[in-house]
Backbone as a ProteinNet text record, in pm:
[ID]
protein_1_A
[PRIMARY]
MNPSILSTIPTTSKIHDFFTRHDDKQQNGLITRLDRSPIRQKKVAFFSALALNIVIIICLTILAVLAIRNNLQAPYPPSTRLAFALTQNILLASAVVALLRSTIIPFFLGECRLRYLYGFQEAELAIRRAPRSRSLDLRNITNLSGDSKAPKLTGSALVPLCYAAQNLVDMKLVYYRPGALFSSNYWTPEYSAMLDAYNCLGAGQLAEVDFDFAVWKQADGAWTVCELWRLQEMAHDATAVSTAEAAIIILRSFMDLDAFTSRELSDAL
[TERTIARY]
-2780.2	-2659.6	-2547.2	-2447.1	-2325.7	-2271.6	-2245.1	-2181.9	-2042.8	-1992.3	-1853.9	-1760.5	-1643	-1552.1	-1465.7	-1476.8	-1405.9	-1496.8	-1484.5	-1588.7	-1520	-1575.4	-1523.5	-1609.8	-1549.1	-1625.3	-1670.7	-1793.8	-1850	-1773.9	-1732.8	-1659.7	-1743.6	-1866	-1948.9	-1977.5	-1933.9	-1949.6	-1861	-1901.1	-1816.9	-1706.6	-1713.3	-1599.1	-1494.7	-1528	-1429.3	-1355.8	-1430.1	-1369.5	-1276.2	-1312.9	-1227.6	-1093.9	-1092.8	-969	-886.2	-948.8	-870.5	-793.5	-853.3	-790.6	-660.5	-666.5	-556.8	-463.8	-478.2	-389.1	-255.2	-146.5	-19.2	1.4	117.3	138.9	163.7	212.9	247.2	117.7	11.8	-117.3	-97	-27.2	-10.2	-136.3	-229.1	-354.8	-349.5	-452.5	-469.6	-528.2	-501.7	-565.6	-642.3	-770.1	-849	-884.8	-922.7	-985.9	-1054.7	-1132.7	-1193.1	-1143.4	-1078.2	-1022.9	-1135.4	-1182.1	-1285	-1233	-1113.8	-1058	-1114	-1116	-1174.9	-1123.5	-1216.1	-1175.6	-1065.2	-1072.3	-977.9	-834.9	-830.4	-700.2	-647.6	-740.5	-687.4	-637.7	-706.1	-654.1	-517.1	-500.8	-379.2	-259.3	-289.9	-194.1	-152.8	-261	-231	-154.5	-197.6	-125.4	4.6	30.9	164.2	251.1	195.8	279.2	298.1	205.5	236.7	341.4	342.9	444.2	579	587	710.8	763.4	679.1	722.1	777.2	715.5	757.7	893	912.7	1056.3	1148.6	1117.4	1207.6	1248.4	1149.4	1184.1	1273.4	1242.4	1329.9	1473.6	1482.9	1619.3	1688.5	1625.4	1692	1733.4	1655.6	1705.2	1819.9	1817.6	1938.2	2057.2	2045.6	2167	2213	2122.6	2169.2	2234.4	2185.5	2252.3	2389.8	2399.6	2528.4	2628.1	2586.4	2672.7	2729	2637.3	2689.5	2787.3	2755	2846.4	2984	2980.1	3104.8	3196.5	3117.4	3185.4	3261.3	3202.3	3258.7	3363.7	3371.7	3448.1	3560	3552.7	3650.2	3795.1	3887.4	4019.6	4106.5	4066.3	4142.4	4170.5	4273.6	4300.8	4181	4170.1	4057.5	4019.8	4124.3	4097.1	4039.3	4101.4	4038.9	3903.9	3887	3758.5	3653.8	3680.5	3589.8	3549.9	3652.9	3630.3	3539.1	3571.6	3504.9	3348.5	3334.7	3199.6	3120.2	3176.2	3109.8	3063.5	3151.6	3118.8	2996.9	3012.2	2909.8	2778.1	2787.3	2659.9	2593.4	2670	2608.2	2535.7	2603.8	2533	2412	2422.5	2313	2198.9	2229.1	2126.3	2063.3	2133.1	2065	1967.3	2007	1921.5	1784.4	1820.3	1700.3	1605.7	1655.4	1567.3	1499.2	1561.9	1494.1	1383.4	1402.4	1289.3	1176.5	1214	1113.1	1030.2	1086	1008.2	930	985.4	914.9	818.9	844.4	759.1	701.3	784.6	737.7	636.3	685.6	593	461.9	461.8	343.6	246.7	306.7	237.9	157.5	241.3	178.5	90.6	124.7	46.1	-57	-48.9	-145.1	-225.9	-175.5	-252.3	-314.4	-235.7	-287.3	-399.9	-379.9	-483.4	-612	-592.3	-710.7	-784	-710.7	-777.2	-843.7	-791.3	-847.8	-973.3	-978.4	-1110.4	-1213.4	-1166.1	-1273.4	-1262	-1168.9	-1172.1	-1144.8	-1202.8	-1180.9	-1322.3	-1323.8	-1451	-1448.2	-1567.7	-1578	-1511.5	-1550.8	-1494.6	-1424.4	-1288.3	-1204.6	-1149.8	-1132.8	-1082	-922.7	-880.5	-735.7	-717.4	-641.9	-609.1	-455.4	-406.3	-263.7	-243.9	-143.5	-101.2	-30.2	-81.6	-37.6	112.7	201.8	342.3	339.1	447.6	462.1	487.7	387.9	411.2	326.3	391	322.3	204.7	206.8	108.1	-16.5	-1.5	-116.8	-178.1	-120.8	-171.1	-302.1	-412.3	-538.6	-547.8	-459.7	-456.5	-413.5	-336.4	-280.1	-392.7	-507	-617	-731.5	-717.4	-819.5	-775.1	-857.9	-824.2	-934.7	-927.1	-1026.7	-1056.2	-1176	-1200.6	-1302.1	-1263.6	-1363.1	-1365.3	-1492.4	-1507.6	-1559.6	-1572	-1623.5	-1515.5	-1552.3	-1457.8	-1464.3	-1561	-1574.9	-1455.4	-1391.9	-1284.1	-1331.5	-1256.4	-1295.8	-1186.2	-1218.9	-1119	-1044.3	-919.3	-844.8	-789.3	-822.2	-793	-652.4	-571.5	-419.9	-357.1	-400.9	-356.5	-418.2	-536.1	-605	-532.3	-470.4	-409.1	-300.6	-208.3	-99.5	-161.9	-259	-322.4	-382	-455.3	-512.9	-412.7	-302	-200.5	-122.8	-82	-12.6	-93.1	-222.2	-306.4	-333.4	-342.2	-362.7	-248.9	-120.1	11.7	28.4	-12.4	19	-67.6	-189.5	-270.2	-287.3	-188.6	-202	-187.7	-280.5	-282.2	-179.6	-120	-19.2	117.9	122.8	250.5	237.3	135.9	135.7	261.9	316.3	443.6	459.5	340.5	348.6	339.6	313.9	302.9	457.1	473.4	616.8	661.4	573.1	623.8	663	611.9	649.4	774.2	833.1	936.7	1061.1	1087.5	1206.2	1168.8	1041.4	999.9	1017.7	1070.6	1089.9	957.5	848.2	713.6	627.3	684.9	579.2	526.6	427.4	355.7	295.1	276.1	214.3	92.3	-19.2	-151.4	-135.7	-230	-246.5	-340.5	-283.1	-367.5	-452.4	-397.6	-475.3	-601.2	-584.5	-696.3	-798.6	-748.1	-838	-913	-849.9	-918.3	-1034.3	-997.5	-1091.6	-1206.9	-1173	-1279.7	-1376.5	-1324.7	-1414.5	-1503.4	-1444.2	-1528.4	-1640.3	-1607.1	-1704.4	-1814.1	-1772.1	-1863.2	-1965.4	-1906	-1990.2	-2088.2	-2048.6	-2128.6	-2238.7	-2221	-2305.1	-2274.3	-2165.2	-2119.8	-2079.9	-2020	-1974.6	-2024	-2017.5	-2062.1	-1941.4	-1955.3	-1841.9	-1795	-1899.2	-1870	-1786	-1779	-1686.3	-1547.3	-1509	-1362.7	-1333.7	-1420.5	-1379.8	-1265.9	-1220	-1097.8	-1109.5	-1023.6	-1026.2	-904.3	-870	-759.6	-808.2	-768.2	-818.4	-707.2	-728.9	-631.8	-696.3	-616.1	-658.6	-578.3	-643.6	-588.1	-657.4	-598.1	-660.9	-785.9	-775.7	-881.2	-998.2	-993.9	-1101.2	-1042.9	-1134.8	-1095.7	-1154.7	-1072.9	-1120.8	-1087.3	-1194.8	-1179.9	-1194	-1104.6	-1119.3	-1156.8	-1289.8	-1339.7	-1315.1	-1198.6	-1164.6	-1246.4	-1314.3	-1397.5	-1508.2	-1559.3	-1669.9	-1626.7	-1509.2	-1457.4	-1461.8	-1413.1	-1409.2	-1558.3	-1640	-1778.3	-1854.2	-1836.8	-1905	-1844.9	-1722.3	-1658.8	-1708.1	-1711.8	-1772.5	-1901.9	-1985.3	-2127	-2151.4	-2058.9	-2069.7	-2017.4	-2096.2	-2054.9	-2057.6	-2134.4	-2151.7	-2023	-1936.2	-1811.1	-1691.6	-1571.6	-1452	-1424	-1332	-1303.8	-1257.1	-1164.6	-1118.2	-1217.2	-1298.2	-1411.5	-1506.6	-1542.6	-1634.7	-1579.2	-1454.3	-1389.2	-1400.3	-1380.7	-1384.1	-1520.8	-1623.8	-1768.9	-1789	-1753.2	-1778.2	-1704.4	-1589.7	-1494.5	-1541.4	-1584.8	-1638.3	-1750.1	-1835.6	-1952.3	-1934.5	-1809.7	-1800	-1656.1	-1571.3	-1455.2	-1396.9	-1289	-1233.1	-1119	-1121.7	-1012.2	-908.9	-812.4	-704.6	-581	-547.9	-428.3	-453.3	-576.1	-612.4	-647.4	-557.7	-559.9	-637.2	-681.6	-747.8	-652.6	-527.8	-435.4	-408.1	-401.1	-381.2	-500.1	-623.2	-741.2	-737.3	-704.6	-710.7	-615.3	-497.4	-393.8	-438.9	-508.3	-542.6	-652.6	-751.4	-862.2	-842.2
1202	1181.3	1102.3	1160.7	1095.7	981.9	866	760	789.9	734.4	755.3	670	714.4	636.7	547.3	581.2	508	432.6	305.9	227.7	104.2	53.9	-72.4	-177.4	-295.7	-414.1	-493.7	-530.2	-613.1	-753.8	-794.2	-922.3	-1047.7	-1039.2	-1149.6	-1155	-1059.7	-1050.8	-1139.1	-1171.1	-1271	-1193.3	-1063.5	-995.2	-980.6	-979.3	-982.3	-1110.3	-1222.9	-1348.7	-1362	-1312.6	-1328.1	-1253.5	-1124.5	-1062	-1111.8	-1164.5	-1227.5	-1346.6	-1423.8	-1535.6	-1504.6	-1387.8	-1349	-1242.7	-1199.9	-1098.2	-1175.1	-1104.8	-1161.3	-1148.8	-1205.8	-1208.3	-1066.2	-984.2	-842.7	-760.5	-808.6	-731.4	-607.1	-622	-496.1	-464.6	-560.2	-538.1	-551	-514.2	-543.3	-417.2	-403.8	-309.1	-380.8	-330.1	-386.9	-283.7	-341.5	-248.7	-338	-273.9	-348.9	-287	-380.7	-342.4	-347.1	-228.9	-209.9	-164.7	-195.2	-174.5	-259	-224.2	-316.3	-458.2	-556.2	-687.2	-713.4	-647.3	-658.7	-628.3	-505.3	-467.6	-578.6	-633.3	-737.3	-861.8	-892.8	-1012.5	-981.3	-864.4	-821	-835	-782.5	-779.4	-915.4	-1015.4	-1142.1	-1220.2	-1225.8	-1295.4	-1244	-1117.4	-1065.3	-1116.3	-1117.4	-1174.2	-1320.1	-1392.9	-1539.9	-1556.6	-1478.1	-1500.4	-1455.8	-1355.5	-1301.6	-1414.3	-1469.7	-1576.8	-1696.9	-1734.3	-1852.8	-1815.5	-1700.1	-1655	-1664.5	-1612.7	-1612.6	-1753.3	-1843.7	-1996.3	-2057	-2020.1	-2072.8	-2018.6	-1888.7	-1827.4	-1889.2	-1900.2	-1961.8	-2098.8	-2179.7	-2315.9	-2318.4	-2222.1	-2220.1	-2178.2	-2088.7	-2038.3	-2147.3	-2230.1	-2342.7	-2448.4	-2477.5	-2575.6	-2522.9	-2408.9	-2348.7	-2348	-2314.9	-2309	-2449.9	-2548	-2685.5	-2727.9	-2702	-2740.7	-2668.1	-2539.8	-2465.5	-2516.8	-2549.6	-2608.4	-2737.1	-2819.2	-2953.5	-2938.4	-2837.4	-2827.8	-2712.3	-2638.8	-2528.8	-2585	-2523.7	-2574.8	-2514.7	-2541.1	-2500	-2620.8	-2593.9	-2712.6	-2748.2	-2867.5	-2894.3	-2794.9	-2761.4	-2667.9	-2532.1	-2479.5	-2351.1	-2372.5	-2477.1	-2510.8	-2523.9	-2586.6	-2595.2	-2463.1	-2372.1	-2241.1	-2163.9	-2159.8	-2086.9	-2143.1	-2276.4	-2336.6	-2297	-2296.8	-2260.7	-2119.6	-2026.8	-1879.1	-1863.3	-1925.7	-1910.2	-1963.9	-2081.2	-2143.8	-2068.9	-2005	-1932.8	-1809.4	-1736.7	-1623	-1662.4	-1769.6	-1814.5	-1862.2	-1939	-1986.8	-1864.9	-1765.5	-1642.5	-1584.3	-1560.3	-1508.5	-1580.2	-1714.5	-1798.2	-1798.7	-1806.9	-1807.8	-1678.3	-1564.5	-1432.7	-1425.6	-1477.9	-1475.9	-1567.1	-1685.7	-1780.9	-1725.9	-1662.5	-1612.5	-1496.7	-1406.5	-1275.7	-1271	-1361	-1357.8	-1488.9	-1584.7	-1714.6	-1787.2	-1817.5	-1900.8	-1827.6	-1699.8	-1635.9	-1633.6	-1609.1	-1596.9	-1730.5	-1839.2	-1971	-2031.3	-2018.2	-2080.8	-1989.4	-1853.2	-1758	-1706.9	-1624.9	-1556.1	-1655.2	-1764.9	-1856.7	-1940.7	-1974.1	-2052.7	-1956.4	-1834.6	-1747.7	-1729.1	-1715.9	-1696.8	-1831.5	-1942.2	-2076.3	-2096	-2058.9	-2077.2	-1976	-1847.9	-1741.2	-1653	-1688.3	-1607.3	-1459.1	-1381	-1243.6	-1176.6	-1082.8	-1036.4	-873	-810.2	-660.4	-599.1	-654.6	-599.9	-708.4	-704.1	-810.8	-766.1	-850	-819.3	-807.4	-717.2	-696.5	-678.2	-769	-760.3	-766.1	-673.4	-669.7	-665.4	-735.3	-723.4	-588.7	-501	-362.6	-382.8	-296.7	-293.3	-212.7	-227.1	-150.8	-9.5	92.1	229	302.5	423.7	513.1	583.2	604.1	674	576.7	449.8	353.2	329.4	393.1	371.3	449.1	379.1	453.5	540.5	514.1	595.1	737.3	744	879.5	974.2	916.3	1001.3	1016	988.7	1010.5	1098.1	1159.5	1223.5	1224	1251.2	1261.1	1397.7	1448.7	1586.3	1596.1	1679.8	1702.9	1583.3	1554.8	1437.9	1312.9	1344.4	1234.2	1133.1	992.4	899.4	855.5	911.3	874.1	936.1	865.6	919.6	1013.7	1111.3	1214.1	1207.1	1206.5	1212	1332.7	1339.7	1456.6	1471.4	1568.2	1579.8	1571	1639.5	1648.2	1507.5	1414.6	1271.5	1184	1232.6	1146.2	1168.8	1269.8	1288.6	1179.9	1171.1	1064.1	933	909.6	769.3	737.8	828.5	815.7	784.8	880.5	870.1	737	696.9	574.9	449.1	449.2	337.4	316.1	430.2	427.5	366.3	415.1	369.1	221.3	184.4	43.2	-62.7	-19.9	-109.5	-57.6	10.6	56.2	-62.1	-95.6	-214.6	-212.4	-86.5	-71.7	-124.8	-138.1	-183	-323.9	-403.1	-545	-617.3	-706.3	-762.1	-821.7	-881.8	-954.6	-866.8	-735.6	-642	-614.8	-616.5	-586.4	-456.4	-349.3	-222.8	-210.4	-308.8	-294.6	-376.6	-452.3	-540.7	-474.9	-355.7	-287.5	-169.8	-168.8	-68.2	-116	-21.3	-58.6	-50.6	-18.1	-11.9	-116.6	-223.4	-326.8	-406.8	-462.8	-543.8	-668.9	-764.5	-891.3	-908.1	-948.8	-968.5	-1082.2	-1075.7	-1178.6	-1291.1	-1379.5	-1473	-1556.6	-1614.2	-1695.6	-1618.4	-1496	-1415	-1390.9	-1372.5	-1345.3	-1470.4	-1583.8	-1704.3	-1733.6	-1708.2	-1722.7	-1630.4	-1500.1	-1398.2	-1444.1	-1489	-1533.8	-1651.5	-1744.7	-1843.3	-1794.5	-1701.5	-1636.5	-1559.2	-1494.7	-1426.9	-1532	-1649.3	-1741	-1809.1	-1812.5	-1874.1	-1772.6	-1643.8	-1540.1	-1494.3	-1527	-1485.7	-1341.5	-1295.6	-1155.9	-1089	-959.4	-886.1	-818.8	-805.5	-742.4	-607.9	-519.9	-388.9	-398.1	-508.3	-522.6	-505.1	-530.5	-535.6	-414.2	-309.8	-192.4	-112.4	-9.1	55.1	87.7	23.1	49.5	-11.8	47.6	3.4	-67.8	-193.7	-263.7	-291.8	-254.3	-271.1	-336.6	-424	-492	-446.1	-431	-395	-457.1	-540.4	-594.8	-681.8	-753	-833.1	-764.6	-633.8	-562.9	-499.1	-506	-459	-323.9	-229.5	-101.2	-80.3	-27	-15.6	137.4	187.6	318	307.5	329.5	302.2	427.2	423.3	540.3	546.6	443.6	440.2	541.6	567.1	655.8	794.8	838.8	960.9	976.2	877.7	876.6	880.5	795	800.1	924	990.4	1111.6	1231	1226	1325.2	1319	1204.5	1186.4	1232.8	1210.5	1243.5	1399.7	1468	1613.2	1672.4	1667.8	1713.8	1868.4	1937	2083.1	2158.3	2101.1	2166.7	2081	2153	2089.2	1968.3	1882.1	1770.4	1819.8	1910.6	1960.4	2031	2107.8	2180.5	2078.3	1972	1874	1796	1769.9	1693.8	1779.7	1913.1	1994.6	1998.5	1993.3	2003.9	1864	1753.2	1627.1	1603.8	1634	1606	1691.9	1816.9	1908.8	1855.9	1771.2	1718.4	1608.6	1557.9	1450.4	1448.3	1548.3	1551.5	1699.3	1713.3	1837.9	1851.8	1964.2	1984	2066.8	2005	2092.1	2076.8	2193.2	2205.3	2119.8	2120.9	2031.6	2123.2	2133.7	2233.5	2163.4	2258.3	2208.8	2128.8	2165.2	2093.3	1953.1	1941.2	1811.7	1713.8	1773.2	1696.1	1647.1	1738.9	1694.9	1580.7	1597.5	1491.9	1361.6	1369.6	1248	1177.4	1246.6	1187	1159.8
1979.4	2055.5	1977.9	1976.7	1905.9	1979.9	1923.9	1996.7	2034.4	2140.7	2189.6	2102.6	2074.6	1997.9	2094.7	2226.3	2324.7	2415.4	2421.9	2513.5	2564.1	2675.3	2740.6	2700.5	2664.8	2608.5	2746.6	2738.4	2849	2848	2961	2974.5	2929.2	2918	2876.8	2734.1	2653.6	2513.6	2432.9	2316.3	2230.4	2168.2	2150.8	2103.3	2207.1	2335.8	2443.8	2438.6	2427.2	2430.6	2304.5	2195.5	2072.8	2096.3	2136.8	2146.3	2258.6	2361.3	2472.3	2418.2	2333.1	2267.8	2194.7	2132.8	2042.2	2089.4	2202.3	2252.6	2291.8	2295.3	2336.6	2487.9	2543.1	2684.1	2737	2645.9	2685.2	2677	2636.4	2620.1	2533.7	2420.2	2340.2	2259.7	2249.5	2185.1	2037.1	1965.1	1827.7	1753.9	1624.5	1538.9	1421.6	1407.7	1303.7	1202.7	1072.5	986.5	873.3	796.9	679.2	553.9	473.2	352.7	243	201.7	103.7	-39	-70.3	-200.7	-300.6	-431.8	-526.3	-536.9	-563.7	-565.8	-675.3	-786.1	-889.3	-836.7	-758.4	-700.2	-603.3	-530.1	-434.1	-511.7	-618.8	-698.2	-756.3	-816.2	-873.9	-764.8	-653.3	-539	-495.3	-489.3	-451.3	-556.2	-677.7	-780.7	-816.2	-790.8	-812.2	-695.6	-570.9	-465.7	-477.6	-542.8	-556.6	-655.7	-762.3	-862.4	-806.9	-726.6	-661.9	-569.7	-484.9	-396.3	-465.9	-569.8	-650.8	-706.3	-764.3	-812.5	-698.7	-575.9	-475.6	-437	-428.3	-401.1	-507.9	-633.5	-743	-729.3	-698.7	-686	-565.5	-465.7	-339.8	-369.4	-447.3	-480.9	-572.4	-675	-763.5	-682.4	-594.4	-516.5	-418.2	-368.2	-278.1	-363.1	-480	-570.1	-610	-652.2	-694.8	-579.9	-459	-342.7	-303	-317.7	-290.6	-396.6	-520	-623.2	-623.4	-583.4	-571.9	-457.2	-350.9	-234.5	-267.4	-353.3	-384.8	-485.9	-571.6	-681.7	-659.9	-552.3	-515.6	-527	-602.8	-612.7	-495.3	-367.6	-252.2	-169.7	-70.9	12.7	102.3	144.4	242.4	342	411.8	531.1	481	371.5	317.1	260.3	192.8	135	237.4	354.7	463.8	518.3	543.5	594.1	496	372.4	266.7	271.3	272.1	265.5	396	502.8	623	620.4	582.5	572.1	468.2	350.8	247.1	292.6	351.7	401.3	514.4	597.2	708.1	649.8	551.4	493.7	412.9	335.8	253.8	346.7	454.2	545.6	615.5	653.7	718.5	621.2	497.4	404.2	385.4	369.6	350.9	465.6	588.2	708.5	724.4	690.8	690.9	595.3	475.6	374.6	413.2	459.6	497.9	607.4	712.6	827.5	794.7	710.2	682.7	572	488.3	347.7	315.2	293.6	225.2	306.6	432.1	515.3	553.5	587.2	613.1	489.5	372	256	218.8	216.4	168.3	283.9	408.4	511.2	574	536.1	588.7	483.3	387.6	275.6	189	143.8	46.8	110.7	231.1	308.9	325.6	356.2	362.9	237.7	121.5	-4.2	-53	-14.3	-58.1	12.4	145.2	224.5	193.4	181.2	174.5	40.1	-46.9	-171.3	-157.2	-248.6	-245	-218.7	-130.7	-88	-95.7	-107.2	-117.3	7.3	130.1	249.7	319.2	330.1	394.3	523.2	617.2	744.3	741.8	818.2	835.8	979.9	1043.3	1189.6	1196.6	1276	1305.5	1455.8	1503	1642.4	1667	1765.4	1776.8	1838.5	1774.2	1829.2	1958.1	2039.5	2161.7	2116.6	2137.4	2109.7	2204.3	2243.3	2333.2	2254	2123.9	2053.1	2054.8	2072.2	2070.5	2212.7	2306.6	2441.7	2467.6	2481.1	2498.9	2618.9	2723.7	2838.1	2814.7	2695.8	2661.3	2598.4	2560.7	2498	2586	2720.9	2821.1	2926	3004.6	3133.5	3218.4	3344.3	3442.6	3491.7	3473.7	3515.1	3617.6	3717.1	3831.8	3908	3960.9	4051.3	3970.2	3837.4	3749.9	3724.5	3727.9	3693.4	3552.5	3472.2	3337.3	3253.6	3172.1	3089.3	2985.4	2959.1	2848.9	2751.5	2625.8	2515.5	2506	2481.4	2462.2	2317.3	2244.6	2096.3	2069.9	2148.3	2119.6	2112.7	2188.4	2193	2086.2	2037.3	1933.7	1800.8	1771	1643.3	1623.9	1705.9	1689.1	1689.2	1767.4	1764.6	1624.4	1566.1	1433	1331.6	1339.5	1234.1	1249.9	1367.8	1386.8	1353	1383.7	1354.2	1210.9	1135	990.7	924.3	964.5	899.6	930.1	1053.5	1090.5	1013	971.7	894.4	754.1	695.2	561.8	463	382.4	297.1	186.4	163.1	59	123.5	254.9	310.4	366.1	326.3	369.2	318.3	400.6	360.1	227.1	169.2	45.2	-75.4	-56	-174.3	-216.9	-346.9	-397.7	-353.3	-347.1	-306.5	-164.3	-77.2	61.7	92	-3.1	29.1	103.2	41.4	96.3	194.6	240.6	327.2	473.7	565.2	698.4	775.4	707.5	768.7	727.4	663.4	614	738.4	727.7	833.7	789	888.7	865.5	931.4	871.8	934.3	1035.1	1131.4	1232.7	1174.9	1092.2	1027	1110.2	1228.4	1311.3	1361.1	1393.4	1438.1	1328.6	1199.1	1096.1	1054.3	1059.6	1031.6	1131.4	1256.6	1372.2	1355.1	1310.6	1300.2	1178.9	1079.5	961.6	1003.3	1093.9	1144.6	1233.6	1315.6	1401.3	1315.3	1214.1	1128.5	1063	1017.7	948.7	1052.6	1180.3	1272.2	1332	1300.3	1335.2	1482.6	1529.3	1671.7	1678.3	1561.9	1556.5	1435	1417	1297.9	1232.4	1107.9	1023.3	1082.7	1124.8	1178.1	1299.3	1368.5	1495.3	1460.4	1324.8	1283.5	1204.4	1201.6	1127.9	1207.5	1147.1	1194.4	1339	1426.5	1568.7	1626.9	1741.2	1828.5	1951.1	1981.2	2087.1	2190	2315.1	2424.3	2540	2611.1	2732.4	2841.9	2952.4	3085.3	3200.9	3282.8	3396.6	3357.7	3247.8	3206.3	3139.2	3122.3	3052.6	2922.3	2817.1	2683.4	2658.2	2613.2	2567	2419.3	2354	2211.9	2169.5	2084.6	2025.9	1886.3	1853.7	1725.7	1628.1	1577.6	1488.2	1354.4	1326.4	1202	1212.5	1339.5	1362.4	1321.5	1350.9	1295.3	1154.2	1080.3	936.3	887.5	938.1	887.5	902.3	1028.5	1045	963.7	939.8	859.8	721.8	665.1	523.6	511.8	619.1	608.7	612.4	671.2	679.6	549.4	440.1	312.4	292.4	388.2	359.1	403.5	479.1	507.9	471.7	488.8	448.2	542	511.7	603.4	744.7	745.2	866.3	956.8	887.4	959.9	1022.8	936.9	978.9	1103.6	1090	1208.1	1329.8	1324.9	1445.5	1504.4	1412.8	1462.8	1528.7	1465.5	1517.8	1645.9	1648.9	1778.2	1893.4	1861.4	1974.4	2045.7	1967.4	2026.2	2133.2	2141.3	2242.3	2305.6	2281.7	2343.4	2359.8	2442.6	2461.6	2361	2286.4	2194.3	2242.4	2319.9	2362.7	2258.8	2213.8	2125.9	1999.7	1950.4	1833.2	1710.9	1621.2	1513.5	1385.5	1303.4	1175.8	1093.8	1080.9	1001.2	1059.5	1193.2	1254.4	1234.5	1240.2	1216	1074.6	975.8	830.9	806.2	860.6	844.8	901.8	1030.4	1100	1026.1	967.7	905.2	753.6
[MASK]
+++++++++++++++++++++++++++++++++++++++++++++++++++++++++++++++++++++++++++++++++++++++++++++++++++++++++++++++++++++++++++++++++++++++++++++++++++++++++++++++++++++++++++++++++++++++++++++++++++++++++++++++++++++++++++++++++++++++++++++++++++++++++++++++++++++++++++++

């Protein structure tokens, strides 16, 4: 019997308590995955980001010093100098605040703290707060058939869910990676949830597999999880056929494939 990728979490479970602690007021949910990239690659990414953030801080400090000196030495009348200084300072302060909030503070208080406490591991947790998006709404991938109240997965809605979730937790687009700096799709991990998760793992309250690739959503106090990692795992195990053909066989065993093409499956997985 193939396990379902969509399930409701018991309210008495530790994983239910964990996600309830870290969901936002809008109940947008969270996305989890395990980063199994090589440790060397993780080290290169981290130390590159560390060097980049140090350079950014140095540049901002130099700009601030130059701005103050220019304001004091500008050969203008006091009123003109004041207007020029205010305009320059507002622009500089806006840039500094944006960089502090989006990059510097999360990196030093989040990523550096995480590395100091737990170092580099073969499988690392990645947790992101899910943005408000229709493609991530788990209600879109279920329907009710006949008199049964049990939800059935629909393939046509699972494709955008897989695609959206993969892009949203793409480790190449983490905010501290140099290549993601100018991308509109960069994202910031939920460090408070990740630190709590590592504490729970260390205490034996949760298992690492609980945080594999999945979308978690809360409604009316109940958590529903769509474990997308099961699709990837079963597709990789089916080595006798192509990825798209394997996905069709797998998905047919536990869901209705309405308007679900081989190309869509291949792109999703």
